[in-house]
PDB file of C-alpha atoms in Angstrom:
ATOM      1  CA  MET A   1     -90.936 -24.500  78.239  1.00  0.00           C
ATOM      2  CA  GLU A   2     -90.712 -27.978  80.246  1.00  0.00           C
ATOM      3  CA  PRO A   3     -88.021 -27.978  82.795  1.00  0.00           C
ATOM      4  CA  GLY A   4     -84.739 -28.934  81.763  1.00  0.00           C
ATOM      5  CA  ALA A   5     -85.356 -27.573  78.125  1.00  0.00           C
ATOM      6  CA  ILE A   6     -82.751 -25.550  76.365  1.00  0.00           C
ATOM      7  CA  PRO A   7     -84.577 -21.798  75.451  1.00  0.00           C
ATOM      8  CA  SER A   8     -84.151 -21.719  71.244  1.00  0.00           C
ATOM      9  CA  SER A   9     -82.154 -18.413  71.826  1.00  0.00           C
ATOM     10  CA  THR A  10     -79.452 -20.861  73.628  1.00  0.00           C
ATOM     11  CA  ARG A  11     -79.258 -23.467  70.719  1.00  0.00           C
ATOM     12  CA  ARG A  12     -78.714 -20.690  68.390  1.00  0.00           C
ATOM     13  CA  GLY A  13     -76.212 -19.641  70.053  1.00  0.00           C
ATOM     14  CA  ARG A  14     -74.290 -22.926  70.630  1.00  0.00           C
ATOM     15  CA  LEU A  15     -75.244 -23.099  66.616  1.00  0.00           C
ATOM     16  CA  LEU A  16     -73.371 -20.003  66.198  1.00  0.00           C
ATOM     17  CA  LEU A  17     -70.279 -20.539  68.283  1.00  0.00           C
ATOM     18  CA  GLY A  18     -69.714 -23.973  67.277  1.00  0.00           C
ATOM     19  CA  ALA A  19     -70.009 -22.541  63.355  1.00  0.00           C
ATOM     20  CA  LEU A  20     -67.314 -20.200  64.784  1.00  0.00           C
ATOM     21  CA  TRP A  21     -64.913 -22.977  65.625  1.00  0.00           C
ATOM     22  CA  GLY A  22     -65.408 -24.671  62.745  1.00  0.00           C
ATOM     23  CA  LEU A  23     -64.810 -21.673  60.759  1.00  0.00           C
ATOM     24  CA  LEU A  24     -61.596 -20.726  62.581  1.00  0.00           C
ATOM     25  CA  ALA A  25     -60.112 -24.455  62.388  1.00  0.00           C
ATOM     26  CA  LEU A  26     -60.391 -24.195  58.421  1.00  0.00           C
ATOM     27  CA  LEU A  27     -58.839 -21.317  58.402  1.00  0.00           C
ATOM     28  CA  LEU A  28     -56.106 -22.586  60.759  1.00  0.00           C
ATOM     29  CA  SER A  29     -56.129 -25.686  58.503  1.00  0.00           C
ATOM     30  CA  VAL A  30     -55.557 -23.299  55.260  1.00  0.00           C
ATOM     31  CA  ALA A  31     -52.564 -21.363  57.335  1.00  0.00           C
ATOM     32  CA  GLY A  32     -51.496 -24.592  58.082  1.00  0.00           C
ATOM     33  CA  TRP A  33     -50.938 -26.203  54.134  1.00  0.00           C
ATOM     34  CA  GLN A  34     -50.222 -23.066  52.927  1.00  0.00           C
ATOM     35  CA  SER A  35     -47.156 -22.643  55.608  1.00  0.00           C
ATOM     36  CA  LEU A  36     -46.495 -26.134  54.542  1.00  0.00           C
ATOM     37  CA  LYS A  37     -45.973 -24.961  50.704  1.00  0.00           C
ATOM     38  CA  ALA A  38     -44.055 -21.979  51.474  1.00  0.00           C
ATOM     39  CA  CYS A  39     -41.480 -24.503  53.538  1.00  0.00           C
ATOM     40  CA  GLY A  40     -42.107 -22.912  56.756  1.00  0.00           C
ATOM     41  CA  VAL A  41     -43.769 -21.025  59.265  1.00  0.00           C
ATOM     42  CA  ARG A  42     -42.711 -17.219  60.151  1.00  0.00           C
ATOM     43  CA  TRP A  43     -43.221 -15.407  62.938  1.00  0.00           C
ATOM     44  CA  PRO A  44     -41.721 -11.910  63.841  1.00  0.00           C
ATOM     45  CA  GLY A  45     -38.066 -11.485  64.074  1.00  0.00           C
ATOM     46  CA  GLY A  46     -37.975 -15.108  63.335  1.00  0.00           C
ATOM     47  CA  ALA A  47     -38.724 -18.318  61.058  1.00  0.00           C
ATOM     48  CA  VAL A  48     -38.452 -21.498  60.841  1.00  0.00           C
ATOM     49  CA  SER A  49     -37.839 -23.603  57.095  1.00  0.00           C
ATOM     50  CA  TRP A  50     -38.071 -27.094  56.495  1.00  0.00           C
ATOM     51  CA  CYS A  51     -37.950 -26.581  52.924  1.00  0.00           C
ATOM     52  CA  ARG A  52     -35.575 -29.087  50.951  1.00  0.00           C
ATOM     53  CA  ILE A  53     -32.972 -26.852  48.692  1.00  0.00           C
ATOM     54  CA  PRO A  54     -33.548 -27.039  45.611  1.00  0.00           C
ATOM     55  CA  ASP A  55     -31.604 -29.062  42.520  1.00  0.00           C
ATOM     56  CA  GLN A  56     -29.358 -26.340  41.381  1.00  0.00           C
ATOM     57  CA  GLY A  57     -27.823 -28.002  38.503  1.00  0.00           C
ATOM     58  CA  ALA A  58     -29.103 -26.615  35.728  1.00  0.00           C
ATOM     59  CA  ALA A  59     -28.592 -23.355  37.092  1.00  0.00           C
ATOM     60  CA  LEU A  60     -24.854 -24.348  37.703  1.00  0.00           C
ATOM     61  CA  ALA A  61     -24.439 -25.735  34.196  1.00  0.00           C
ATOM     62  CA  SER A  62     -25.647 -22.283  32.663  1.00  0.00           C
ATOM     63  CA  LEU A  63     -22.856 -20.668  34.879  1.00  0.00           C
ATOM     64  CA  GLU A  64     -20.188 -23.109  33.699  1.00  0.00           C
ATOM     65  CA  GLN A  65     -21.029 -22.639  29.933  1.00  0.00           C
ATOM     66  CA  GLN A  66     -20.882 -18.596  30.630  1.00  0.00           C
ATOM     67  CA  ARG A  67     -17.543 -19.578  31.777  1.00  0.00           C
ATOM     68  CA  GLN A  68     -16.209 -21.505  29.581  1.00  0.00           C
ATOM     69  CA  ARG A  69     -17.649 -18.889  26.719  1.00  0.00           C
ATOM     70  CA  LEU A  70     -15.673 -16.260  28.649  1.00  0.00           C
ATOM     71  CA  LEU A  71     -12.376 -18.541  28.480  1.00  0.00           C
ATOM     72  CA  ALA A  72     -12.791 -19.114  24.801  1.00  0.00           C
ATOM     73  CA  ASP A  73     -13.400 -14.735  24.670  1.00  0.00           C
ATOM     74  CA  LEU A  74     -10.053 -14.618  26.949  1.00  0.00           C
ATOM     75  CA  ALA A  75      -8.058 -16.652  24.434  1.00  0.00           C
ATOM     76  CA  ALA A  76      -9.032 -14.964  21.244  1.00  0.00           C
ATOM     77  CA  LEU A  77      -7.943 -11.651  23.183  1.00  0.00           C
ATOM     78  CA  GLU A  78      -4.816 -13.006  23.644  1.00  0.00           C
ATOM     79  CA  HIS A  79      -4.236 -14.477  20.143  1.00  0.00           C
ATOM     80  CA  GLN A  80      -5.214 -11.255  18.715  1.00  0.00           C
ATOM     81  CA  ALA A  81      -2.647  -9.370  21.138  1.00  0.00           C
ATOM     82  CA  GLU A  82      -0.005 -11.400  20.048  1.00  0.00           C
ATOM     83  CA  ALA A  83      -0.778 -10.851  16.970  1.00  0.00           C
ATOM     84  CA  LEU A  84       0.171  -7.190  17.229  1.00  0.00           C
ATOM     85  CA  PRO A  85       3.381  -5.475  16.576  1.00  0.00           C
ATOM     86  CA  GLU A  86       5.891  -6.385  19.375  1.00  0.00           C
ATOM     87  CA  CYS A  87       5.313  -2.612  21.374  1.00  0.00           C
ATOM     88  CA  SER A  88       7.831  -0.949  23.854  1.00  0.00           C
ATOM     89  CA  PRO A  89       6.887   2.213  24.675  1.00  0.00           C
ATOM     90  CA  GLY A  90       4.710   3.958  21.356  1.00  0.00           C
ATOM     91  CA  CYS A  91       4.568   0.385  20.157  1.00  0.00           C
ATOM     92  CA  PHE A  92       8.091   1.222  18.616  1.00  0.00           C
ATOM     93  CA  SER A  93      10.961  -1.601  19.453  1.00  0.00           C
ATOM     94  CA  ALA A  94      13.804   0.016  21.451  1.00  0.00           C
ATOM     95  CA  ALA A  95      16.598  -0.914  19.182  1.00  0.00           C
ATOM     96  CA  ASP A  96      14.382   1.163  16.517  1.00  0.00           C
ATOM     97  CA  GLU A  97      17.201   3.849  15.109  1.00  0.00           C
ATOM     98  CA  ARG A  98      14.802   5.260  13.056  1.00  0.00           C
ATOM     99  CA  PRO A  99      14.053   9.063  13.897  1.00  0.00           C
ATOM    100  CA  LEU A 100      10.638   9.518  15.654  1.00  0.00           C
ATOM    101  CA  ASP A 101       9.399  12.867  17.010  1.00  0.00           C
ATOM    102  CA  VAL A 102       7.091  13.842  19.094  1.00  0.00           C
ATOM    103  CA  PHE A 103       6.042  17.230  19.791  1.00  0.00           C
ATOM    104  CA  TRP A 104       3.724  17.686  23.228  1.00  0.00           C
ATOM    105  CA  LEU A 105       1.163  20.451  22.843  1.00  0.00           C
ATOM    106  CA  GLN A 106      -0.020  20.884  26.603  1.00  0.00           C
ATOM    107  CA  ASP A 107      -3.271  22.965  27.538  1.00  0.00           C
ATOM    108  CA  VAL A 108      -2.457  25.619  30.027  1.00  0.00           C
ATOM    109  CA  SER A 109      -6.061  27.295  30.582  1.00  0.00           C
ATOM    110  CA  SER A 110      -7.446  27.508  34.163  1.00  0.00           C
ATOM    111  CA  SER A 111      -8.220  24.312  34.085  1.00  0.00           C
ATOM    112  CA  PHE A 112      -4.370  22.947  33.577  1.00  0.00           C
ATOM    113  CA  SER A 113      -4.024  23.673  37.584  1.00  0.00           C
ATOM    114  CA  ASP A 114      -4.890  20.106  38.446  1.00  0.00           C
ATOM    115  CA  ASP A 115      -2.673  18.609  35.268  1.00  0.00           C
ATOM    116  CA  LEU A 116       0.628  20.019  36.883  1.00  0.00           C
ATOM    117  CA  PRO A 117       1.585  17.428  38.765  1.00  0.00           C
ATOM    118  CA  ASN A 118       0.608  14.794  36.335  1.00  0.00           C
ATOM    119  CA  LEU A 119       2.565  15.807  34.013  1.00  0.00           C
ATOM    120  CA  LYS A 120       5.603  16.478  35.717  1.00  0.00           C
ATOM    121  CA  ALA A 121       5.377  12.548  36.992  1.00  0.00           C
ATOM    122  CA  ALA A 122       4.955  11.528  33.210  1.00  0.00           C
ATOM    123  CA  MET A 123       7.852  13.873  31.667  1.00  0.00           C
ATOM    124  CA  GLN A 124       9.924  12.098  35.088  1.00  0.00           C
ATOM    125  CA  ASP A 125       9.293   8.677  34.329  1.00  0.00           C
ATOM    126  CA  LEU A 126       9.571   9.276  29.934  1.00  0.00           C
ATOM    127  CA  ALA A 127      13.302  10.463  31.518  1.00  0.00           C
ATOM    128  CA  LYS A 128      13.772   7.468  33.408  1.00  0.00           C
ATOM    129  CA  ARG A 129      12.706   5.235  30.313  1.00  0.00           C
ATOM    130  CA  ARG A 130      15.424   7.012  28.402  1.00  0.00           C
ATOM    131  CA  ALA A 131      18.160   7.041  31.115  1.00  0.00           C
ATOM    132  CA  GLU A 132      17.435   2.709  31.425  1.00  0.00           C
ATOM    133  CA  GLY A 133      17.131   2.433  27.703  1.00  0.00           C
ATOM    134  CA  LEU A 134      13.776   1.602  27.614  1.00  0.00           C
ATOM    135  CA  LEU A 135      12.867   3.934  24.824  1.00  0.00           C
ATOM    136  CA  PRO A 136      13.600   3.808  20.757  1.00  0.00           C
ATOM    137  CA  ALA A 137      17.057   5.106  19.972  1.00  0.00           C
ATOM    138  CA  GLY A 138      15.674   7.848  17.575  1.00  0.00           C
ATOM    139  CA  PHE A 139      13.523   8.793  20.642  1.00  0.00           C
ATOM    140  CA  ARG A 140      13.311  12.827  20.616  1.00  0.00           C
ATOM    141  CA  LEU A 141      10.499  14.643  22.948  1.00  0.00           C
ATOM    142  CA  GLY A 142       9.512  18.427  22.276  1.00  0.00           C
ATOM    143  CA  VAL A 143       7.150  20.768  24.312  1.00  0.00           C
ATOM    144  CA  GLY A 144       4.655  23.493  23.384  1.00  0.00           C
ATOM    145  CA  SER A 145       1.679  25.230  25.588  1.00  0.00           C
ATOM    146  CA  PHE A 146      -1.566  27.313  24.369  1.00  0.00           C
ATOM    147  CA  SER A 147      -4.221  28.534  26.165  1.00  0.00           C
ATOM    148  CA  ASP A 148      -6.310  31.640  24.093  1.00  0.00           C
ATOM    149  CA  LYS A 149      -6.357  34.947  22.443  1.00  0.00           C
ATOM    150  CA  PRO A 150      -5.279  37.278  24.706  1.00  0.00           C
ATOM    151  CA  LEU A 151      -8.629  39.398  24.804  1.00  0.00           C
ATOM    152  CA  PRO A 152     -12.079  39.089  26.412  1.00  0.00           C
ATOM    153  CA  PRO A 153     -13.964  37.025  26.470  1.00  0.00           C
ATOM    154  CA  HIS A 154     -11.507  34.427  25.043  1.00  0.00           C
ATOM    155  CA  GLY A 155      -8.767  35.561  27.671  1.00  0.00           C
ATOM    156  CA  VAL A 156      -6.666  37.894  29.193  1.00  0.00           C
ATOM    157  CA  ALA A 157      -3.208  39.975  28.213  1.00  0.00           C
ATOM    158  CA  PRO A 158      -0.620  39.326  28.915  1.00  0.00           C
ATOM    159  CA  VAL A 159      -1.164  36.110  30.646  1.00  0.00           C
ATOM    160  CA  ASP A 160      -2.980  34.304  27.629  1.00  0.00           C
ATOM    161  CA  PHE A 161      -1.437  32.904  24.306  1.00  0.00           C
ATOM    162  CA  THR A 162      -1.760  31.035  21.450  1.00  0.00           C
ATOM    163  CA  PHE A 163       1.256  29.379  21.324  1.00  0.00           C
ATOM    164  CA  ARG A 164       4.657  29.198  23.048  1.00  0.00           C
ATOM    165  CA  LEU A 165       7.544  27.183  22.041  1.00  0.00           C
ATOM    166  CA  ASP A 166       8.765  25.819  25.225  1.00  0.00           C
ATOM    167  CA  LEU A 167      11.713  23.143  24.201  1.00  0.00           C
ATOM    168  CA  PRO A 168      12.238  22.685  21.077  1.00  0.00           C
ATOM    169  CA  LEU A 169      12.853  18.584  19.728  1.00  0.00           C
ATOM    170  CA  THR A 170      15.529  16.833  21.519  1.00  0.00           C
ATOM    171  CA  GLN A 171      16.633  13.488  22.849  1.00  0.00           C
ATOM    172  CA  ASP A 172      17.351  15.133  26.242  1.00  0.00           C
ATOM    173  CA  VAL A 173      14.278  14.076  27.423  1.00  0.00           C
ATOM    174  CA  ALA A 174      15.235  15.235  31.159  1.00  0.00           C
ATOM    175  CA  LYS A 175      15.265  18.552  29.706  1.00  0.00           C
ATOM    176  CA  ALA A 176      11.081  18.351  29.511  1.00  0.00           C
ATOM    177  CA  VAL A 177      11.118  17.426  33.205  1.00  0.00           C
ATOM    178  CA  HIS A 178      12.551  20.950  33.636  1.00  0.00           C
ATOM    179  CA  VAL A 179      10.317  22.827  31.164  1.00  0.00           C
ATOM    180  CA  VAL A 180       7.568  21.377  32.309  1.00  0.00           C
ATOM    181  CA  GLU A 181       8.633  22.417  36.509  1.00  0.00           C
ATOM    182  CA  THR A 182       8.454  25.937  34.669  1.00  0.00           C
ATOM    183  CA  LEU A 183       4.616  26.250  33.037  1.00  0.00           C
ATOM    184  CA  ARG A 184       2.416  28.206  34.810  1.00  0.00           C
ATOM    185  CA  VAL A 185      -1.320  28.104  34.416  1.00  0.00           C
ATOM    186  CA  ALA A 186      -2.655  31.088  32.064  1.00  0.00           C
ATOM    187  CA  ASN A 187      -6.064  32.111  32.232  1.00  0.00           C
ATOM    188  CA  GLY A 188      -7.944  30.927  29.378  1.00  0.00           C
ATOM    189  CA  GLY A 189     -11.220  33.345  29.137  1.00  0.00           C
ATOM    190  CA  ASP A 190     -14.556  32.691  30.367  1.00  0.00           C
ATOM    191  CA  THR A 191     -15.374  31.005  27.033  1.00  0.00           C
ATOM    192  CA  PRO A 192     -15.453  26.769  26.639  1.00  0.00           C
ATOM    193  CA  GLU A 193     -13.132  26.685  24.193  1.00  0.00           C
ATOM    194  CA  GLU A 194      -9.566  27.269  23.713  1.00  0.00           C
ATOM    195  CA  ALA A 195      -7.176  27.741  21.180  1.00  0.00           C
ATOM    196  CA  GLN A 196      -5.510  24.523  19.622  1.00  0.00           C
ATOM    197  CA  TRP A 197      -6.223  25.114  16.099  1.00  0.00           C
ATOM    198  CA  GLU A 198      -4.301  27.730  16.340  1.00  0.00           C
ATOM    199  CA  ALA A 199      -1.428  26.350  17.973  1.00  0.00           C
ATOM    200  CA  VAL A 200      -1.354  23.661  15.640  1.00  0.00           C
ATOM    201  CA  ILE A 201      -1.063  26.261  12.662  1.00  0.00           C
ATOM    202  CA  GLU A 202       1.569  27.849  14.523  1.00  0.00           C
ATOM    203  CA  ALA A 203       3.731  24.713  15.560  1.00  0.00           C
ATOM    204  CA  LEU A 204       3.485  23.172  12.433  1.00  0.00           C
ATOM    205  CA  GLY A 205       4.349  26.439  10.506  1.00  0.00           C
ATOM    206  CA  ARG A 206       7.939  27.203  12.548  1.00  0.00           C
ATOM    207  CA  GLN A 207       8.734  23.003  11.444  1.00  0.00           C
ATOM    208  CA  GLU A 208      12.459  24.019  11.570  1.00  0.00           C
ATOM    209  CA  GLU A 209      12.340  26.224  14.809  1.00  0.00           C
ATOM    210  CA  LEU A 210      10.662  22.640  16.519  1.00  0.00           C
ATOM    211  CA  GLY A 211      13.538  21.070  14.978  1.00  0.00           C
ATOM    212  CA  PHE A 212      11.489  18.242  13.354  1.00  0.00           C
ATOM    213  CA  THR A 213      13.972  15.709  12.072  1.00  0.00           C
ATOM    214  CA  PRO A 214      13.983  15.338   8.124  1.00  0.00           C
ATOM    215  CA  GLY A 215      12.004  11.761   7.591  1.00  0.00           C
ATOM    216  CA  SER A 216      11.018  11.516  11.328  1.00  0.00           C
ATOM    217  CA  ARG A 217       7.724   9.550  12.456  1.00  0.00           C
ATOM    218  CA  ARG A 218       5.868  12.574  13.481  1.00  0.00           C
ATOM    219  CA  PHE A 219       3.581  13.072  16.389  1.00  0.00           C
ATOM    220  CA  LEU A 220       1.888  16.307  17.414  1.00  0.00           C
ATOM    221  CA  VAL A 221       0.521  15.296  21.031  1.00  0.00           C
ATOM    222  CA  VAL A 222      -2.590  17.981  21.887  1.00  0.00           C
ATOM    223  CA  VAL A 223      -3.036  17.577  25.332  1.00  0.00           C
ATOM    224  CA  THR A 224      -6.680  19.144  26.683  1.00  0.00           C
ATOM    225  CA  ASP A 225      -9.915  18.885  28.302  1.00  0.00           C
ATOM    226  CA  ALA A 226     -11.471  21.490  25.616  1.00  0.00           C
ATOM    227  CA  PRO A 227     -12.784  22.017  22.592  1.00  0.00           C
ATOM    228  CA  ALA A 228     -11.042  24.323  20.348  1.00  0.00           C
ATOM    229  CA  SER A 229     -12.195  27.693  18.793  1.00  0.00           C
ATOM    230  CA  GLU A 230     -12.940  27.588  14.906  1.00  0.00           C
ATOM    231  CA  ALA A 231     -13.338  30.302  12.561  1.00  0.00           C
ATOM    232  CA  GLY A 232     -16.380  32.856  13.336  1.00  0.00           C
ATOM    233  CA  ALA A 233     -15.903  32.618  16.687  1.00  0.00           C
ATOM    234  CA  TRP A 234     -14.270  35.830  17.223  1.00  0.00           C
ATOM    235  CA  ARG A 235     -16.541  37.786  16.294  1.00  0.00           C
ATOM    236  CA  GLY A 236     -15.290  41.309  15.049  1.00  0.00           C
ATOM    237  CA  ALA A 237     -11.689  39.658  14.436  1.00  0.00           C
ATOM    238  CA  PRO A 238      -9.823  41.881  11.615  1.00  0.00           C
ATOM    239  CA  ARG A 239      -9.605  39.624   9.195  1.00  0.00           C
ATOM    240  CA  PRO A 240      -9.812  35.768   8.664  1.00  0.00           C
ATOM    241  CA  GLU A 241      -7.243  33.462   9.280  1.00  0.00           C
ATOM    242  CA  ASP A 242      -5.125  32.691   6.510  1.00  0.00           C
ATOM    243  CA  GLY A 243      -3.397  29.349   7.503  1.00  0.00           C
ATOM    244  CA  ASN A 244      -0.032  30.691   7.945  1.00  0.00           C
ATOM    245  CA  ALA A 245       2.343  30.825  11.469  1.00  0.00           C
ATOM    246  CA  ASP A 246       2.369  34.621  11.851  1.00  0.00           C
ATOM    247  CA  SER A 247       3.020  34.267  15.578  1.00  0.00           C
ATOM    248  CA  ASP A 248       0.163  37.293  16.212  1.00  0.00           C
ATOM    249  CA  PRO A 249      -2.542  36.202  18.011  1.00  0.00           C
ATOM    250  CA  LEU A 250      -4.720  39.058  17.558  1.00  0.00           C
ATOM    251  CA  ASN A 251      -4.104  39.084  13.499  1.00  0.00           C
ATOM    252  CA  GLU A 252      -6.643  37.372  12.448  1.00  0.00           C
ATOM    253  CA  ASP A 253     -10.023  35.001  13.468  1.00  0.00           C
ATOM    254  CA  TYR A 254      -9.565  31.449  14.812  1.00  0.00           C
ATOM    255  CA  PRO A 255      -8.627  29.094  12.053  1.00  0.00           C
ATOM    256  CA  SER A 256     -10.995  26.175  10.290  1.00  0.00           C
ATOM    257  CA  ARG A 257     -11.350  22.714  10.264  1.00  0.00           C
ATOM    258  CA  GLN A 258      -9.998  22.777   6.456  1.00  0.00           C
ATOM    259  CA  GLN A 259      -6.988  24.656   7.185  1.00  0.00           C
ATOM    260  CA  VAL A 260      -5.798  22.452  10.166  1.00  0.00           C
ATOM    261  CA  LYS A 261      -6.372  19.532   7.755  1.00  0.00           C
ATOM    262  CA  ASP A 262      -4.279  20.897   5.290  1.00  0.00           C
ATOM    263  CA  LYS A 263      -1.316  22.025   7.656  1.00  0.00           C
ATOM    264  CA  ILE A 264      -0.942  18.591   9.430  1.00  0.00           C
ATOM    265  CA  VAL A 265      -1.543  16.496   5.848  1.00  0.00           C
ATOM    266  CA  GLU A 266       1.662  19.003   4.777  1.00  0.00           C
ATOM    267  CA  ALA A 267       3.704  18.145   7.468  1.00  0.00           C
ATOM    268  CA  ASP A 268       3.010  14.583   7.310  1.00  0.00           C
ATOM    269  CA  ILE A 269       1.979  14.629  11.581  1.00  0.00           C
ATOM    270  CA  THR A 270       0.090  12.193  12.819  1.00  0.00           C
ATOM    271  CA  PRO A 271      -2.271  14.086  15.986  1.00  0.00           C
ATOM    272  CA  VAL A 272      -2.813  11.782  19.257  1.00  0.00           C
ATOM    273  CA  PHE A 273      -5.440  13.860  21.356  1.00  0.00           C
ATOM    274  CA  LEU A 274      -5.307  12.934  25.231  1.00  0.00           C
ATOM    275  CA  VAL A 275      -8.829  14.187  26.158  1.00  0.00           C
ATOM    276  CA  ALA A 276     -10.368  14.507  29.369  1.00  0.00           C
ATOM    277  CA  ASN A 277     -14.429  15.659  29.789  1.00  0.00           C
ATOM    278  CA  THR A 278     -16.458  13.096  27.843  1.00  0.00           C
ATOM    279  CA  ILE A 279     -18.192  15.978  25.337  1.00  0.00           C
ATOM    280  CA  SER A 280     -14.431  17.162  24.116  1.00  0.00           C
ATOM    281  CA  GLN A 281     -13.672  13.443  23.475  1.00  0.00           C
ATOM    282  CA  ASN A 282     -17.014  13.640  21.326  1.00  0.00           C
ATOM    283  CA  TYR A 283     -15.434  16.459  19.402  1.00  0.00           C
ATOM    284  CA  TYR A 284     -11.910  15.485  18.860  1.00  0.00           C
ATOM    285  CA  ARG A 285     -13.116  12.019  17.401  1.00  0.00           C
ATOM    286  CA  LYS A 286     -15.321  13.970  14.859  1.00  0.00           C
ATOM    287  CA  MET A 287     -11.987  15.597  14.318  1.00  0.00           C
ATOM    288  CA  VAL A 288      -9.700  12.897  13.738  1.00  0.00           C
ATOM    289  CA  ARG A 289     -12.684  11.379  11.135  1.00  0.00           C
ATOM    290  CA  PHE A 290     -12.059  14.569   9.180  1.00  0.00           C
ATOM    291  CA  LEU A 291      -9.038  14.608   9.229  1.00  0.00           C
ATOM    292  CA  GLY A 292      -8.965  10.806   8.145  1.00  0.00           C
ATOM    293  CA  ARG A 293      -5.742  10.145  10.504  1.00  0.00           C
ATOM    294  CA  GLY A 294      -5.039  10.587  14.406  1.00  0.00           C
ATOM    295  CA  THR A 295      -6.309   8.734  17.524  1.00  0.00           C
ATOM    296  CA  VAL A 296      -8.155   9.893  20.852  1.00  0.00           C
ATOM    297  CA  VAL A 297      -7.324   8.882  23.975  1.00  0.00           C
ATOM    298  CA  PRO A 298      -9.137   9.218  27.173  1.00  0.00           C
ATOM    299  CA  ILE A 299      -7.749  10.582  30.746  1.00  0.00           C
ATOM    300  CA  SER A 300      -9.243  11.742  33.649  1.00  0.00           C
ATOM    301  CA  SER A 301     -10.095  15.142  34.696  1.00  0.00           C
ATOM    302  CA  THR A 302      -6.804  15.697  36.247  1.00  0.00           C
ATOM    303  CA  SER A 303      -4.454  14.122  33.913  1.00  0.00           C
ATOM    304  CA  GLU A 304      -4.021  10.790  35.852  1.00  0.00           C
ATOM    305  CA  GLY A 305      -2.257   8.556  33.827  1.00  0.00           C
ATOM    306  CA  LEU A 306      -0.738  10.361  31.223  1.00  0.00           C
ATOM    307  CA  LEU A 307       2.421   8.570  30.421  1.00  0.00           C
ATOM    308  CA  SER A 308      -0.015   5.273  29.490  1.00  0.00           C
ATOM    309  CA  ALA A 309      -2.290   7.254  27.805  1.00  0.00           C
ATOM    310  CA  LEU A 310       0.779   8.415  25.333  1.00  0.00           C
ATOM    311  CA  LEU A 311       1.920   5.315  24.806  1.00  0.00           C
ATOM    312  CA  ALA A 312      -1.625   3.921  24.212  1.00  0.00           C
ATOM    313  CA  GLY A 313      -2.165   6.388  21.535  1.00  0.00           C
ATOM    314  CA  LEU A 314       1.191   6.022  19.733  1.00  0.00           C
ATOM    315  CA  ALA A 315       0.755   2.227  19.698  1.00  0.00           C
ATOM    316  CA  THR A 316      -2.955   2.158  18.282  1.00  0.00           C
ATOM    317  CA  VAL A 317      -2.098   4.663  15.735  1.00  0.00           C
ATOM    318  CA  CYS A 318       1.645   2.467  14.638  1.00  0.00           C
ATOM    319  CA  HIS A 319      -0.902  -0.739  14.568  1.00  0.00           C
ATOM    320  CA  GLU A 320      -3.279   0.892  12.448  1.00  0.00           C
ATOM    321  CA  ALA A 321      -0.429   1.453   9.805  1.00  0.00           C
ATOM    322  CA  SER A 322       0.748  -1.146   9.875  1.00  0.00           C
ATOM    323  CA  PRO A 323       0.657  -3.288   6.753  1.00  0.00           C
TER     324      PRO A 323
END
């Protein structure tokens, strides 16, 4: 090898090193271009961006169109509301002197313990409305209660019962407050159903005792969180329910849906079911369809807003009955 000549291995090393630097430069160029396309550069814990804010005109125009549609829908709902009958509590004018009888039938099985304070508040509010002249002049209120048959597994003697008249219909709504304060929780047994339908049979079979006014508009308000036991639920019952009130919970089976319907139609009464528990609400919606009358209003698991639910239910059936 001549003096001063570069060994071939060294030349190859320099070429390889040059190629590596070229590759690095290419990678850096690509990374820079991608950074420019992404409008910025990022590093751990920070970022720099030089993007221009994209034009939001189209998105804003779409949002404005949605706002206009919502405003139109709201205006349509307000127009529909204005077309409804003028509503005071229950969709009946405070000046309306026609008799209006509302019998409140309360489930007092074991789950009732959370409901009692809210039931008291609802009755107190009704009494206040009566005192302020906000209820229809012909408004009368009665209170009844139920749990279940006093035999295992449905209930426990002597605390359970299928119907009890706690207060006959009266214009003195303040009495209802006192009556509600005396209500106590029953047992309700180990079955998920209660004796609502037997309570309806018993209540509507004793209309004179309940004090319904002849010719009145009649509402039966059932407050519960459970479906009802129906015919066949009491295995070994002495005999089937005959559909008549007899004040004896242990001589017959539970009533059938048809017997309940017959009694409701005969009494010309409209049921309003205030119901907690989604499954139970579906049960009563099916019952309302079977009855061909009434409504179901969901309530909370602790029956908060009972009075609002009552008025909503009455307003619904009032509107449905309007010509």
